[in-house]
Amino acid sequence: MEVKSSPRRTQAQRTATTRACLLSAARELFATRGFADVSTQQIVEAAGVTRGALYHQFADKADLFTAVYEQVEEQLVADVGAGIAAREPAGPSAAMRVGARLFLECCSAPEVQQIVLVDAPTVLGWDRWREMGVKYGLGVIEGMLAAAVAEGEIPATPLRPTAHVLLGALDEAALYVSRAADPERALEEMYEVCDRIIAGIAG
């Protein structure tokens, strides 16, 4: 019986695999050691690739960190969205309160704290960090605000400016919790603060 050999992977497939290995290894290292204490040599060794492969995919360590950060942000938005859906809140305003709590809970995870809250503002720069945060979170918040207005749960309001205010408040809340001497207490306090902010928008 003739045994067929496995088809050879294409260059695109090999490239995608290499990139995925680098992202996975870098994410683990950045999360556990922090950006400053991770070398490119450590990353390529953990990924099982060459330094040439790293620099073929990314301009430098900061470029690789940016890709990791975007990956974490995408997962954060997806996790919060799935969490809201699973809890089946009674309406858009309730969904906003649930979403705020889930966001703060997710940001309390060590990986998210280190990559998103500790290293990203420094590595990316404050303006770029805020720009990318807006890219992933603003649309979600604006959509929930629009739904709340449509349902009559909050009065008509300028959606984009209000979404910016809420996103900024959530970012500051997450930073506060990450730097608090007692994170658990800080998290509970911020739950209440966020609930009041959303209630205030609802009037």
Backbone as a ProteinNet text record, in pm:
[ID]
protein_1_A
[PRIMARY]
MEVKSSPRRTQAQRTATTRACLLSAARELFATRGFADVSTQQIVEAAGVTRGALYHQFADKADLFTAVYEQVEEQLVADVGAGIAAREPAGPSAAMRVGARLFLECCSAPEVQQIVLVDAPTVLGWDRWREMGVKYGLGVIEGMLAAAVAEGEIPATPLRPTAHVLLGALDEAALYVSRAADPERALEEMYEVCDRIIAGIAG
[TERTIARY]
85.1	0	87.9	58	138.6	104.3	208.2	189.2	211.7	112.1	124.6	196.5	289.4	362	275.8	300.6	225.9	261.6	164.9	194.9	288.7	382.2	476.3	403.8	440.8	379.4	426	337.2	373.1	456.3	519.1	597.2	508.3	385.9	293.2	259.7	241.6	211.7	329.5	451.1	569.8	587.3	560.7	571.7	470.3	347.4	242.4	276.7	333.3	371.5	483	582.2	693.2	641.9	554.7	500.1	421.5	341.1	262.2	351.7	459.9	553.8	620.2	658.9	722.2	625.1	502	402.2	373	360.1	330.7	444.2	566.6	682.9	700.7	688.5	707.2	598.4	476.8	366.7	391.2	433.5	462.4	575.6	681.5	797.2	766.5	699.4	664.5	571.9	479.2	382.5	448.6	547.3	607.7	729.8	800.8	925.2	921.2	830.8	826.2	913.8	876.4	945	1094.1	1130.3	1270.2	1361.7	1308.8	1391.9	1388.4	1337.2	1332.9	1420.2	1510	1596.7	1542.4	1583.1	1540.7	1596.2	1714.3	1771.1	1683.2	1632.2	1542	1414.3	1366.5	1243.4	1264.4	1372.1	1391.4	1419.4	1488	1512.2	1381	1294.9	1166.1	1076.6	1088.5	1005.2	1061	1189.4	1252	1279.1	1312.1	1342.4	1474.6	1520.4	1645.6	1618.7	1725.6	1713.2	1674.6	1726.5	1691.1	1542.3	1481.8	1337.9	1261.1	1309.8	1243.4	1246.8	1366.3	1379.5	1319.7	1287.6	1212	1065.4	1018.2	878.8	855.5	951.6	933.4	1058.4	1038.6	1151.5	1245.2	1188.5	1268.1	1180.3	1235.3	1160	1033.9	1042.8	926.7	815.8	853	754.6	684.9	760.7	703.4	611.7	653.9	569.3	436.9	441.5	319.6	221.3	274.4	188.6	129.3	207.9	158.3	50.1	76.6	-20.6	-154.2	-149.2	-273.1	-346.2	-271.2	-331.2	-403.9	-341.1	-401.9	-526.5	-519.2	-635.1	-752.8	-723.5	-829.3	-896.2	-814.8	-869.7	-950.6	-902.4	-972.3	-1111.9	-1121.8	-1252.1	-1342.8	-1285.8	-1364	-1413	-1327.2	-1364.8	-1475.5	-1463.1	-1566.3	-1699.1	-1693.7	-1815.8	-1882	-1801.2	-1856.2	-1913.6	-1847	-1895	-2028.2	-2042.2	-2170.1	-2281.5	-2255.2	-2357	-2396.6	-2298.6	-2326.3	-2413.7	-2402.9	-2478.4	-2618.2	-2645.9	-2778.7	-2835.8	-2768.1	-2818.7	-2954.8	-3030	-3169.2	-3183	-3082.1	-3090.9	-2954.9	-2945.9	-2816.6	-2743.7	-2816.6	-2750.6	-2691.5	-2767.7	-2716.6	-2596.7	-2600.3	-2488.2	-2363.3	-2380.6	-2267.4	-2205.6	-2291.5	-2238.8	-2165	-2223.3	-2158.2	-2026.1	-2027.7	-1907.2	-1796	-1830.3	-1729.8	-1665.6	-1748.1	-1694.2	-1607.4	-1652.3	-1572.8	-1439.8	-1442.2	-1318.9	-1219.5	-1266.3	-1177.8	-1127	-1213.6	-1170.8	-1062.5	-1084.2	-985	-853.4	-861.6	-739.6	-665.3	-730.8	-665.3	-578	-593	-509.3	-363.9	-267.9	-127.1	-76.5	-115.3	-69.2	-117.3	-244.9	-300.8	-239.7	-223.8	-163.9	-24.4	58.6	197.5	207.4	137.1	150.4	72.8	-54.1	-140.5	-123.6	-110.8	-112.5	26	121.8	254.9	348.5	363.2	463.7	414.7	291.3	244.5	255.1	215.5	228.2	372.1	468.6	609.1	664.7	639.4	695.8	633.7	501.8	432.5	432.4	446.7	425	279.2	252.7	116.8	16.1	50.6	-43.1	-77.5	23.6	0.6	-78.6	-50	-123	-270.5	-299.8	-439	-505.7	-431.4	-486.7	-528.5	-445.8	-477.8	-589	-593.5	-704	-836.2	-836	-955.3	-995.2	-896.8	-922.5	-1001.3	-968.8	-1032.9	-1154.4	-1157.6	-1265.5	-1373.6	-1339.1	-1432.8	-1559.8	-1544.3	-1661.2	-1759.1	-1705.5	-1791.2	-1873.4	-1807.2	-1875.8	-1978	-1939.7	-2030.3	-2154.1	-2134.2	-2247	-2343	-2290.9	-2378.1	-2450.9	-2384.1	-2449.9	-2564.7	-2538	-2641.6	-2762.9	-2737.1	-2847.1	-2926.7	-2855.7	-2923.7	-3010.7	-2961.3	-3041	-3163.6	-3144.6	-3255.2	-3363.2	-3321.4	-3417	-3478.3	-3433.9	-3486.9	-3432.4	-3322.8	-3266.5	-3178.4	-3123.5	-3049.7	-3097.3	-3092.9	-3136.7	-3040	-3086.2	-3000.7	-2873.6	-2759.7	-2631	-2534.2	-2437.1	-2335.6	-2257.9	-2276.3	-2225.7	-2073.4	-2006	-1860.5	-1790.9	-1825.8	-1762.1	-1789.7	-1913.3	-1947.5	-1869.4	-1856.3	-1778.6	-1632.6	-1576.7	-1439	-1424.3	-1521.3	-1516.4	-1521.8	-1612.9	-1624.9	-1498.6	-1443.5	-1321.7	-1206.9	-1193.9	-1089.1	-1106.2	-1231.6	-1258.8	-1222.1	-1256.6	-1224.8	-1074.4	-1002.9	-857.3	-795.6	-841.4	-789.3	-824.9	-945.3	-985.8	-896.1	-867.9	-781.2	-640.2	-587.9	-454.6	-452.4	-557.6	-565.6	-560.7	-640.2	-643.8	-508	-443.3	-315.3	-205.2	-217.3	-111.9	-149	-267.3	-315.3	-241.1	-222.9	-159.7	-249.4	-380	-478.5	-567.1	-523.1	-596.9	-740.8	-765.1	-901.3	-997.1	-952.4	-1036	-1054.1	-946.1	-952.7	-1050.2	-1051.6	-1141.2	-1286.6	-1316.5	-1453.6	-1494.8	-1403.2	-1433.8	-1460.7	-1382.4	-1399	-1526.6	-1571	-1701.3	-1808.6	-1806.9	-1908.1	-1894.2	-1770.5	-1747.2	-1801.4	-1769.8	-1814.7	-1966.4	-2027.5	-2174.4	-2234.9	-2174.3	-2226.2	-2207.5	-2095	-2071.7	-2177.7	-2202.8	-2302.1	-2442.2	-2471	-2601.7	-2616.5	-2506	-2509.1	-2539.1	-2484.5	-2512.6	-2659.5	-2712.2	-2853.8	-2947	-2890.8	-2971.2	-3068.5
-119.7	0	123.7	216	337.9	430.9	478.7	572.2	713.3	795.7	932.2	1017.5	1094	1182.5	1303.3	1359	1477.1	1594.6	1675.5	1790.3	1887.4	1942.4	2037.6	2167.3	2226.2	2352.3	2463.1	2554.8	2668.2	2767.2	2859.5	2963.2	3045.9	3073.9	3152	3078.1	2946.9	2867.9	2866.2	2852.1	2852.8	2988.6	3093.4	3227.6	3248.7	3203.1	3218	3139.3	3020.2	2938.3	3005.3	3057.3	3126.8	3246.8	3323.3	3442	3403.1	3298.8	3253.4	3207.1	3137	3090.9	3208.7	3309.5	3428.1	3503.8	3519.6	3590.4	3516.5	3385.5	3305.7	3312.6	3295.6	3298.7	3436.5	3539.9	3676	3713.5	3672.9	3705	3645.5	3521.7	3456.4	3526.9	3559.8	3624.1	3765.9	3843.1	3980.4	3980.8	3885.4	3880.2	3845.6	3756.1	3708.6	3788.9	3849	3919.3	4069.4	4112.3	4252.7	4280.1	4379.8	4410.7	4434.6	4514.3	4554.3	4437.8	4334.6	4222.6	4103.1	4122.6	4014.9	4054.1	3965	3990.9	3920.1	3967.1	3900.4	3758.1	3736.1	3602.1	3506.9	3553.3	3470.8	3438.4	3534.6	3513.9	3408.5	3421.3	3326.1	3185.8	3176.7	3045	2982	3062	3009.3	2972.1	3046.3	3020.6	2908.7	2876.6	2772.7	2818.1	2947.4	3001.2	3077.8	3126.6	3201.2	3350.8	3423.1	3568.4	3627.7	3568	3614.7	3604.3	3496.3	3478.5	3587	3622	3728.2	3859.3	3894.3	4023	4022.2	3905.3	3897.8	3932.2	3899.3	3922.1	4059.4	4104.2	4226	4313.4	4443.7	4536	4527.6	4511.2	4504.6	4450.7	4450.9	4397.6	4479.4	4610.2	4696.2	4666.1	4637.7	4603.5	4472.1	4376.5	4249.4	4271.6	4357	4387	4447.9	4537.6	4600.7	4496.6	4398	4291.2	4208.4	4181.4	4108.2	4190.2	4318.1	4405.8	4406.6	4416.1	4413.7	4281.3	4172.3	4040.6	4034.5	4088.3	4088.4	4177.2	4293.8	4383.7	4316.8	4248.3	4178.9	4073.2	3999.5	3896.1	3958.1	4071.2	4139.7	4181.3	4241.7	4283.9	4162.3	4055	3934.6	3871	3866.2	3806.4	3886.1	4019.1	4103.1	4085.5	4084.2	4065	3932.2	3825.2	3693	3688.3	3755.3	3757.4	3828.9	3939.7	4012.2	3923.7	3859.7	3774	3659.1	3602	3488.3	3528	3652	3696	3746.1	3765.5	3806.2	3922.8	4038.3	4153.3	4198.7	4266.3	4301.6	4406	4485.2	4589.3	4650.1	4747.4	4807.4	4870.7	4939.5	5001.7	4896.3	4790	4679.6	4615.4	4604.6	4548.6	4634.9	4765.8	4855.8	4835.7	4819	4796.7	4663.3	4559.4	4428.5	4437.4	4506.7	4520	4591.8	4696.1	4769.3	4679.4	4601.1	4510.4	4402.1	4347.7	4244.7	4300.6	4422.1	4486	4498.9	4545.6	4562.4	4427	4326.3	4192.1	4139.3	4153.8	4106.3	4180.7	4310.2	4390.1	4357.3	4284.2	4242.5	4119.2	4051.8	3935.3	3980.8	3907.6	3949.5	3977.1	3894.4	3913.3	4046.7	4076.8	4201.2	4321	4310.6	4420.5	4453.2	4349.8	4373.4	4427.4	4364.6	4401.8	4529.2	4535.1	4645.4	4769.4	4750.6	4864.3	4911.3	4818.9	4856.9	4891.1	4798.7	4817.4	4897.8	4878	4940.5	5093.1	5163.9	5310.2	5356.6	5279.9	5317.5	5278.2	5155.3	5105.1	5175.1	5190.6	5251.6	5403.7	5457.7	5600.1	5623.3	5722.9	5744	5765.6	5850.2	5882.1	5758.6	5678.4	5557.9	5455.1	5444.5	5352.2	5389.3	5519.2	5562.4	5541.2	5568.8	5550.4	5406.2	5311.4	5170.7	5125.1	5181.4	5150.5	5195	5312.2	5363.3	5270.6	5224	5135.5	5012.1	4954.7	4828.9	4848	4952.1	4963.7	5064.5	5167.7	5278.2	5234.4	5155.2	5113.2	5031.4	4947.1	4864.3	4952.7	5048.1	5137.4	5223.4	5276.7	5361.7	5282.5	5156.6	5073	5049.5	5025.1	5004.5	5132.2	5247.4	5374.8	5397.6	5369.6	5386.9	5298.8	5175.6	5084.7	5135.7	5191.5	5243.4	5363.9	5449.9	5564.3	5514.9	5419.4	5366	5303.2	5241.2	5176.6	5275	5399.7	5499.4	5487.6	5411.4	5393.7	5510.7	5582.3	5704.6	5810.8	5938	6043.3	6056.6	6118.1	6140.8	6213.3	6166.5	6222.1	6211.6	6301.4	6287.5	6156.6	6061.4	5926.8	5919	5973.7	5960.1	6028.7	6154.4	6215	6138.3	6091.9	6017.1	5886.6	5818.9	5694.8	5720.5	5832.1	5866.9	5886.7	5954.5	5977.6	5845.5	5757.5	5628.4	5543.7	5542.1	5465.3	5518.4	5650.4	5709.1	5674	5676.6	5642.1	5496.4	5407.3	5265.3	5241.5	5309.2	5295	5342.8	5457.5	5510.2	5419	5363.2	5270.8	5148.1	5093.9	4976.4	5008.1	5125.6	5166.7	5182.7	5241.1	5259.6	5125.8	5030.7	4898.4	4829.6	4841.3	4772	4824.1	4948.8	5009.5	5019.4	4971.3	4983.8	4888.2	4931.3	4845.5	4726.8	4747	4641.2	4629.8	4554.3	4547.9	4498.7	4403	4349.9	4457.7	4533.8	4643.4	4750.2	4782.6	4884	4841.7	4712	4661.2	4678.6	4643.7	4659.2	4806	4893.9	5036.8	5087.3	5039.8	5084.7	5029.1	4912.2	4862.6	4967.5	5015	5112	5243.6	5288.6	5413.8	5404.7	5296	5278.2	5269.3	5199.9	5192.4	5332.4	5416.6	5552.2	5637.1	5620.6	5696.7	5660.6	5531.8	5487.7	5533.1	5525.5	5573.8	5723	5796.9	5941	5973.3	5894.2	5915.3	5886.1	5786.8	5751	5858.8	5945.3	6054.6	6008.5
0	0	0	-85.6	-95.4	20.4	88.3	198.3	146	159.2	111.5	215.6	169.5	260.4	295	413	454.5	364.5	328.4	242.9	314.2	239.5	297.8	329.7	441.3	479.2	385.7	359.6	275.5	356.5	286.2	354.4	446.4	401.2	484	613.3	604.4	723.6	819.3	764.6	850.1	917.8	843	898.5	1010.5	988.3	1089.2	1215.7	1197.5	1312.1	1391.9	1321.2	1387.6	1466.5	1404.1	1470.7	1595.6	1584.1	1698.3	1812.9	1780.5	1883.5	1953.8	1877	1934.6	2024.7	1979.5	2059.6	2189.7	2180.8	2299.8	2401.3	2352.4	2441.9	2503	2420.1	2469.6	2569.9	2543.1	2633.9	2771.8	2775.4	2903.5	2977	2905	2967.8	3012.3	2927.1	2965.1	3086.3	3091.4	3201.2	3333.8	3330.1	3454.6	3498.7	3402.1	3437.5	3411.7	3326.5	3289.5	3168.6	3091.1	2965.5	2984.3	3082.2	3099.2	3131.3	3196.8	3241.4	3147.8	3028.2	2928.4	2809.7	2770.9	2656	2531.8	2416.3	2292.6	2287.2	2345.2	2347.4	2427.3	2540.1	2620.4	2542.3	2466.8	2390.3	2282.4	2205.5	2095.6	2149.7	2262.6	2322	2367.8	2429.5	2476	2357.7	2248.6	2130.4	2043.4	2061.7	1979.6	1837.8	1821.7	1689.4	1696.5	1583.8	1578.9	1598.1	1630.2	1641.1	1504.9	1398.7	1265.2	1238.8	1290.5	1273.7	1347.9	1466.8	1543.5	1466.3	1416.1	1347.4	1207.1	1156.8	1031.9	1057.1	1176.9	1211.5	1275.7	1356.3	1434.8	1425.3	1427.9	1414.3	1534	1652.8	1774.9	1888	2008.3	2121.7	2148.7	2132	2155.5	2055.7	1931.2	1829.8	1864.7	1914.6	1958.9	2078.5	2170.7	2286.6	2242	2143.8	2093.7	2040.8	1968.6	1916.1	2029.5	2132.8	2249.7	2319.5	2336.6	2402.4	2328.2	2196.5	2118	2135.4	2141.3	2161.2	2296	2399.6	2532.5	2533.6	2468.6	2462	2390.3	2279.5	2205	2292.8	2367	2454.1	2567.7	2619.2	2727.4	2684.1	2565.8	2514.1	2491.4	2435.5	2410.2	2540.4	2641.2	2770.1	2838.8	2834.5	2896.2	2822	2688.9	2611.1	2640.1	2647.8	2677.4	2818.5	2911.8	3049.6	3062.6	2990	2992.4	2937.3	2823.8	2762.1	2855.4	2924.5	3012.8	3131.5	3176.1	3293.4	3258.1	3131	3083	3163.5	3162.3	3237.6	3187.5	3275.6	3246.7	3137.1	3112.9	3010.9	2986	2894.5	2860.9	2978.7	3066.8	3182	3274.5	3296.6	3378.6	3310.6	3178.2	3103.6	3120.3	3125.1	3145.9	3284	3384.9	3520.3	3528.8	3469	3466.6	3391.1	3277.4	3197	3270.4	3344.8	3421.6	3526.4	3594.7	3697.1	3634.1	3522.6	3456.6	3406.8	3354.8	3309.1	3423.6	3537.9	3653.3	3703.8	3701.5	3742.5	3649.5	3518.3	3421.2	3436.3	3463.8	3479.7	3608.8	3699.1	3823.1	3803.4	3689.3	3659.5	3644.8	3702.9	3697.5	3555.9	3459.5	3322.1	3267.1	3285.8	3234	3306	3436.9	3512.3	3460.2	3444.1	3404.4	3261.9	3169.7	3028.3	2995.2	3035.7	2994.8	3081.4	3213.2	3304.1	3348.1	3359.6	3407.7	3292.2	3198.9	3093.8	2973.9	2932.1	2807.8	2806.8	2914.5	2909.5	2889.4	2942.9	2929.3	2793.4	2751.9	2626.2	2506	2506.8	2394.2	2402.3	2522.2	2543.5	2577.9	2661.1	2710.9	2598.1	2500.2	2393.7	2310.3	2276.3	2196.9	2276.8	2406.4	2493.9	2499.5	2515.3	2519.2	2383.3	2276.2	2142.3	2118.7	2161.8	2141.1	2234.1	2354.8	2444.3	2386	2323.4	2256.3	2141.6	2066.4	1952.9	1994.6	2109.4	2148.8	2238.5	2319.8	2415.9	2383.6	2306.3	2287	2215	2110.6	2033.8	2116.4	2203.7	2289.6	2382.6	2445.8	2540	2467	2351.4	2275	2231.3	2194.8	2155.6	2269.8	2389.7	2505.1	2541.9	2530.5	2556.5	2458.1	2330.9	2228.4	2257	2300.3	2333	2452.4	2551.3	2669.3	2634.4	2543.6	2498.8	2422.1	2333.6	2253.4	2340.5	2450.9	2540.8	2639.7	2635.9	2728	2868.7	2886.2	3020.4	3061.6	2963.7	2992.3	2893.4	2933.1	2841	2723.9	2616.4	2500.1	2544.4	2497.6	2538.8	2422.4	2411.8	2307.1	2329.6	2241.8	2266.8	2270.8	2170.4	2165	2283.9	2317.3	2434.5	2564	2579.1	2701.2	2707.8	2593.8	2589.9	2626.6	2580.3	2616.1	2767.4	2826.3	2971.1	3047.5	3005.6	3073.3	3056	2934.5	2910.6	2994.9	3001	3083.8	3230.6	3277.9	3417.6	3446.2	3353.1	3372.8	3372.6	3282.3	3279.5	3410.9	3459.6	3584.8	3702.3	3698.8	3804.9	3806.5	3687.4	3678.8	3726.1	3689.6	3735.7	3887.6	3942.1	4086.9	4159.5	4112.9	4175.7	4164.8	4048.1	4026.9	4117.8	4162.4	4244.2	4391.5	4426.7	4564.6	4658.8	4781.8	4882.4	4915.7	4907.5	4932.2	4807.5	4706	4579.1	4593.2	4682.6	4697.4	4747.3	4846.4	4897.7	4790.2	4720.6	4615.1	4505.3	4472.7	4369	4411.5	4535.2	4584.7	4584.7	4623	4623.9	4482.2	4387.2	4249.3	4185.5	4230.4	4184	4215.2	4339.6	4384.2	4307.8	4288.7	4216.5	4074	4005.3	3866.1	3857.6	3954	3956.3	3968.8	4051.8	4072.2	3946.2	3879.3	3755.5	3650.8	3635.5	3536.8	3577.3	3706.4	3755.3	3730.2	3745.1	3721.8	3576.4	3484	3341.9	3313	3381.6	3362.3	3418.2	3505	3559.4	3664.5
[MASK]
+++++++++++++++++++++++++++++++++++++++++++++++++++++++++++++++++++++++++++++++++++++++++++++++++++++++++++++++++++++++++++++++++++++++++++++++++++++++++++++++++++++++++++++++++++++++++++++++++++++++++++

